[in-house]
CSV table of C-alpha atoms in Angstrom, one decimal:
chain,number,residue,atom,x,y,z
A,8,MET,CA,-82.0,-15.3,-54.9
A,9,THR,CA,-84.5,-12.3,-54.2
A,10,ALA,CA,-83.7,-9.0,-52.9
A,11,LEU,CA,-84.4,-6.0,-51.1
A,12,LEU,CA,-82.7,-2.4,-51.8
A,13,ILE,CA,-83.5,0.2,-48.7
A,14,ASP,CA,-82.3,3.9,-48.9
A,15,ASP,CA,-83.7,7.1,-48.7
A,16,GLU,CA,-81.7,8.5,-51.5
A,17,LYS,CA,-82.8,7.4,-55.1
A,18,HIS,CA,-79.8,8.0,-56.9
A,19,CYS,CA,-78.3,5.3,-54.3
A,20,ARG,CA,-81.2,2.7,-55.5
A,21,ASP,CA,-80.9,3.2,-58.6
A,22,VAL,CA,-77.4,2.9,-59.3
A,23,LEU,CA,-77.1,-0.1,-56.9
A,24,THR,CA,-79.8,-1.7,-59.6
A,25,LEU,CA,-77.8,-0.3,-62.0
A,26,LEU,CA,-74.8,-2.7,-60.9
A,27,LEU,CA,-76.9,-5.2,-59.6
A,28,LYS,CA,-78.7,-6.0,-63.1
A,29,ARG,CA,-75.4,-5.7,-65.2
A,30,TYR,CA,-73.0,-7.4,-62.6
A,31,CYS,CA,-75.6,-9.9,-60.5
A,32,PRO,CA,-78.3,-10.4,-62.8
A,33,HIS,CA,-78.8,-13.5,-61.3
A,34,VAL,CA,-80.5,-11.5,-58.1
A,35,GLN,CA,-84.0,-10.6,-58.6
A,36,ILE,CA,-84.7,-7.5,-57.1
A,37,LEU,CA,-88.5,-7.4,-55.6
A,38,ALA,CA,-89.0,-3.9,-54.7
A,39,ASN,CA,-86.5,-0.3,-54.1
A,40,CYS,CA,-87.6,1.0,-50.7
A,41,ALA,CA,-87.1,5.0,-49.8
A,42,SER,CA,-87.9,4.5,-45.9
A,43,GLY,CA,-87.2,2.4,-42.7
A,44,ALA,CA,-91.1,1.9,-43.0
A,45,GLU,CA,-91.4,0.7,-46.1
A,46,GLY,CA,-88.6,-1.6,-46.0
A,47,GLN,CA,-90.2,-3.0,-43.1
A,48,ALA,CA,-93.6,-3.5,-44.9
A,49,ALA,CA,-91.6,-4.9,-48.2
A,50,ILE,CA,-89.6,-7.2,-45.6
A,51,GLU,CA,-92.7,-8.3,-43.8
A,52,THR,CA,-94.6,-9.3,-46.9
A,53,LEU,CA,-92.1,-10.3,-49.4
A,54,HIS,CA,-89.6,-12.3,-47.1
A,55,PRO,CA,-86.6,-11.7,-49.6
A,56,ASP,CA,-83.3,-14.0,-49.5
A,57,LEU,CA,-81.3,-10.4,-49.0
A,58,VAL,CA,-81.9,-6.8,-48.2
A,59,PHE,CA,-79.7,-4.5,-48.8
A,60,LEU,CA,-80.0,-1.8,-46.5
A,61,ASP,CA,-79.0,1.7,-45.9
A,62,ILE,CA,-77.3,2.8,-42.2
A,63,GLU,CA,-78.7,6.5,-42.0
A,64,MET,CA,-81.8,7.1,-43.4
A,65,PRO,CA,-84.6,9.9,-41.2
A,66,GLY,CA,-86.9,9.2,-38.9
A,67,MET,CA,-86.4,5.3,-38.6
A,68,SER,CA,-82.5,4.3,-39.4
A,69,GLY,CA,-81.8,1.1,-40.8
A,70,PHE,CA,-81.0,-0.9,-37.0
A,71,ASP,CA,-84.5,0.9,-36.1
A,72,MET,CA,-86.1,-0.9,-39.2
A,73,LEU,CA,-84.4,-4.3,-38.2
A,74,GLU,CA,-85.4,-4.0,-34.4
A,75,ALA,CA,-88.5,-3.2,-36.2
A,76,CYS,CA,-89.1,-6.2,-38.0
A,77,ARG,CA,-91.3,-8.9,-37.3
A,78,TYR,CA,-89.7,-11.2,-40.3
A,79,SER,CA,-85.6,-11.8,-39.8
A,80,LYS,CA,-84.7,-14.8,-42.3
A,81,PHE,CA,-82.8,-12.9,-44.5
A,82,ARG,CA,-79.4,-11.6,-45.0
A,83,VAL,CA,-78.4,-8.2,-45.1
A,84,ILE,CA,-75.9,-6.1,-47.0
A,85,PHE,CA,-75.5,-2.9,-45.5
A,86,THR,CA,-74.9,0.3,-47.5
A,87,THR,CA,-73.3,3.7,-46.2
A,88,ALA,CA,-71.1,6.4,-47.0
A,89,PHE,CA,-69.0,6.5,-43.1
A,90,ASN,CA,-70.1,5.4,-40.1
A,91,GLU,CA,-68.0,4.0,-37.5
A,92,TYR,CA,-70.3,2.9,-34.9
A,93,ALA,CA,-72.3,1.1,-37.2
A,94,ILE,CA,-69.2,-0.3,-39.0
A,95,LYS,CA,-67.9,-1.9,-35.5
A,96,ALA,CA,-70.9,-2.9,-34.8
A,97,ILE,CA,-71.1,-4.9,-38.1
A,98,LYS,CA,-67.6,-6.1,-38.3
A,99,HIS,CA,-68.4,-7.5,-34.9
A,100,ASN,CA,-71.1,-9.5,-35.7
A,101,ALA,CA,-69.8,-10.8,-38.9
A,102,LEU,CA,-72.2,-9.2,-41.2
A,103,ASP,CA,-71.1,-7.4,-44.3
A,104,TYR,CA,-71.4,-3.8,-45.7
A,105,ILE,CA,-70.4,-2.2,-48.7
A,106,LEU,CA,-69.2,1.9,-48.6
A,107,LYS,CA,-70.8,4.4,-50.8
A,108,PRO,CA,-70.2,4.8,-53.7
A,109,VAL,CA,-70.5,1.2,-54.2
A,110,ASP,CA,-67.6,-0.3,-56.0
A,111,LYS,CA,-68.6,-3.5,-58.7
A,112,ASP,CA,-65.5,-5.6,-56.9
A,113,GLU,CA,-67.2,-5.4,-53.2
A,114,LEU,CA,-70.5,-5.8,-54.8
A,115,ILE,CA,-69.6,-8.7,-56.3
A,116,ARG,CA,-67.8,-10.1,-53.2
A,117,ALA,CA,-70.8,-9.2,-51.2
A,118,VAL,CA,-73.2,-10.8,-53.0
A,119,SER,CA,-71.1,-13.8,-53.3
A,120,LYS,CA,-70.7,-14.3,-49.7
A,121,ALA,CA,-74.4,-13.8,-49.2
A,122,GLU,CA,-75.3,-16.7,-52.0
A,123,GLN,CA,-72.6,-19.0,-50.6
A,124,GLU,CA,-74.1,-18.3,-46.8
A,125,LEU,CA,-77.8,-19.0,-48.0
A,126,ALA,CA,-76.4,-22.4,-49.8
A,127,SER,CA,-75.0,-23.7,-46.5
A,128,GLN,CA,-78.4,-22.6,-44.7
A,129,ALA,CA,-75.9,-20.9,-42.3
A,130,PRO,CA,-78.4,-19.2,-40.1
A,131,PRO,CA,-78.3,-15.3,-40.6
A,132,ARG,CA,-77.4,-13.4,-37.9
A,133,VAL,CA,-79.6,-10.1,-37.8
A,134,ASP,CA,-80.6,-11.3,-34.5
A,135,GLN,CA,-77.0,-11.5,-33.1
A,136,LEU,CA,-76.9,-7.9,-34.3
A,137,LEU,CA,-80.2,-6.7,-32.5
A,138,THR,CA,-78.5,-8.5,-29.2
A,139,TYR,CA,-75.2,-6.7,-29.7
A,140,LEU,CA,-77.3,-3.2,-30.2
A,141,GLN,CA,-78.9,-3.9,-27.7
A,142,THR,CA,-76.5,-4.3,-24.9
A,143,GLN,CA,-74.5,-1.5,-26.2
A,144,ARG,CA,-76.9,0.7,-26.1
A,145,ALA,CA,-78.1,-0.6,-22.4
A,146,GLY,CA,-74.5,1.5,-21.8
A,147,ASP,CA,-74.8,4.1,-23.9
A,148,ARG,CA,-77.6,6.1,-21.6
A,149,ILE,CA,-78.2,9.6,-20.8
A,150,ALA,CA,-80.6,12.0,-18.4
A,151,LEU,CA,-81.9,14.9,-19.8
A,152,PRO,CA,-83.3,17.2,-17.2
A,153,THR,CA,-86.1,18.9,-18.7
A,154,MET,CA,-89.4,20.8,-17.2
A,155,GLU,CA,-91.3,17.9,-16.5
A,156,GLY,CA,-88.5,15.8,-14.9
A,157,LEU,CA,-85.6,13.5,-16.7
A,158,GLN,CA,-85.6,12.1,-19.9
A,159,ILE,CA,-83.4,9.2,-20.7
A,160,ILE,CA,-82.3,9.1,-24.3
A,161,HIS,CA,-79.3,6.8,-26.1
A,162,SER,CA,-76.5,9.0,-27.2
A,163,GLU,CA,-77.2,7.5,-30.9
A,164,GLU,CA,-81.1,9.4,-30.6
A,165,ILE,CA,-79.2,13.2,-31.2
A,166,TYR,CA,-78.4,14.4,-34.2
A,167,TYR,CA,-77.0,17.8,-32.8
A,168,CYS,CA,-76.7,19.9,-30.0
A,169,GLU,CA,-77.4,23.7,-30.1
A,170,SER,CA,-76.2,26.3,-27.9
A,171,ASP,CA,-79.3,28.8,-26.6
A,172,GLY,CA,-77.3,31.0,-23.9
A,173,GLY,CA,-77.1,29.0,-20.8
A,174,TYR,CA,-79.3,26.2,-22.1
A,175,THR,CA,-78.6,23.6,-25.0
A,176,ARG,CA,-80.6,22.4,-27.7
A,177,PHE,CA,-80.6,18.8,-28.3
A,178,ALA,CA,-82.0,17.7,-32.0
A,179,LEU,CA,-83.1,14.0,-32.0
A,180,LYS,CA,-83.8,11.4,-34.5
A,181,ASN,CA,-87.6,11.1,-34.1
A,182,GLY,CA,-87.3,15.5,-34.5
A,183,GLN,CA,-88.5,15.8,-30.9
A,184,ILE,CA,-86.7,18.6,-29.8
A,185,ILE,CA,-85.5,19.0,-26.1
A,186,LEU,CA,-84.0,22.4,-24.6
A,187,ILE,CA,-82.1,21.7,-20.9
A,188,SER,CA,-80.9,24.3,-18.8
A,189,LYS,CA,-77.1,23.3,-19.1
A,190,THR,CA,-74.3,24.9,-21.2
A,191,LEU,CA,-72.6,23.3,-24.8
A,192,LYS,CA,-70.0,23.2,-22.9
A,193,GLU,CA,-71.0,21.0,-20.3
A,194,VAL,CA,-72.8,18.8,-22.8
A,195,GLU,CA,-69.7,18.3,-24.5
A,196,GLU,CA,-68.0,17.1,-21.7
A,197,VAL,CA,-70.3,14.2,-21.5
A,198,LEU,CA,-71.0,13.1,-25.2
A,199,GLU,CA,-67.1,13.6,-26.4
A,200,SER,CA,-66.1,10.7,-25.8
A,201,LYS,CA,-69.1,9.6,-27.6
A,202,GLY,CA,-68.8,10.2,-31.1
A,203,PHE,CA,-69.6,13.9,-30.9
A,204,CYS,CA,-67.3,17.0,-32.1
A,205,ARG,CA,-67.4,20.5,-31.4
A,206,VAL,CA,-67.7,22.2,-34.5
A,207,HIS,CA,-68.8,25.4,-34.0
A,208,HIS,CA,-69.3,27.9,-30.8
A,209,SER,CA,-72.9,26.7,-31.1
A,210,TYR,CA,-72.6,23.1,-32.2
A,211,LEU,CA,-72.1,20.3,-30.5
A,212,ILE,CA,-72.8,17.3,-34.0
A,213,ASN,CA,-73.0,13.5,-33.8
A,214,LEU,CA,-70.3,12.3,-36.2
A,215,ARG,CA,-72.2,9.2,-36.9
A,216,TYR,CA,-75.0,11.5,-38.7
A,217,VAL,CA,-72.4,13.5,-40.8
A,218,GLN,CA,-73.3,12.9,-44.4
A,219,ARG,CA,-71.1,15.1,-46.3
A,220,TYR,CA,-68.6,18.3,-45.7
A,221,ILE,CA,-68.7,21.2,-48.1
A,222,ARG,CA,-65.5,23.2,-48.4
A,223,GLY,CA,-65.2,27.0,-47.2
A,224,ASP,CA,-63.1,29.0,-44.7
A,225,GLY,CA,-64.7,26.9,-42.0
A,226,GLY,CA,-66.9,25.2,-44.2
A,227,GLU,CA,-70.4,23.6,-43.9
A,228,VAL,CA,-71.2,20.0,-42.3
A,229,VAL,CA,-74.8,18.8,-43.8
A,230,MET,CA,-75.9,16.3,-40.9
A,231,ALA,CA,-78.8,13.2,-42.1
A,232,ASN,CA,-81.5,14.9,-41.3
A,233,ASN,CA,-80.5,17.5,-44.1
A,234,LYS,CA,-79.5,20.3,-41.8
A,235,THR,CA,-76.7,22.5,-42.6
A,236,LEU,CA,-74.4,23.5,-39.5
A,237,PRO,CA,-71.5,25.8,-39.7
A,238,VAL,CA,-68.4,24.7,-38.9
A,239,SER,CA,-65.8,27.5,-37.2
A,240,ARG,CA,-62.3,27.8,-38.5
A,241,ASN,CA,-60.7,27.0,-35.7
A,242,LYS,CA,-62.6,24.1,-35.5
A,243,LYS,CA,-61.9,23.0,-38.9
A,244,GLN,CA,-58.9,20.8,-38.7
A,245,GLU,CA,-60.0,18.7,-35.5
A,246,PHE,CA,-63.4,18.1,-37.2
A,247,LEU,CA,-61.6,16.8,-40.3
A,248,SER,CA,-58.8,15.2,-38.6
A,249,LEU,CA,-62.1,12.9,-36.7
A,250,LEU,CA,-63.6,12.3,-40.0
A,251,GLU,CA,-60.9,11.1,-41.6
A,252,LYS,CA,-60.1,8.2,-38.7
A,253,ILE,CA,-64.0,7.2,-39.0
């Protein structure tokens, strides 16, 4: 069985490569890819049987990459630190995932399941997942009033929102910054039911894209775009409680 590893973090690719060679030596690794764009090109060129795919990557997420791929006849094992939205989508479509740090027993189980599906010639479920994601996104659109008019985006495109007086800056996955004439409190009322948390008087973050929490008086949170944001002392417990539920 041939495989591709797609993850923006080199140490994660290195660990997974080591575990596969040690515990699943029959898996032939065709390539290690450091981005969604690189992974897409490798998939369309090499046509692997199996793809180990990180979900949270800067620029192009794992889901974005799958949507962009013109070839989809492969099995996917997602790798993720924690992402409630992503795991819900994966489970809904009977796909497999491994939580980071990767456990060898979970890896062996997931690879064995992929081999069984391949042997039975069961159709891959990638297209089914993409249809599900498109359906979910259709009902998750918000309109941002800008100087030019309205910009329609999905909540999952937002890394975080930052207060700027009576305005709010939206930091998006594509690197774009959008400034709108609404307070962060008004924005929070719209987004709090969509997986967002107010961690500071100046910041509202998308919990999907939390990479890690750094302890401190209030602490700090590192987002998927490597931006470090403060957590205020009075918001710390609520934030940590929400993380524990993911």
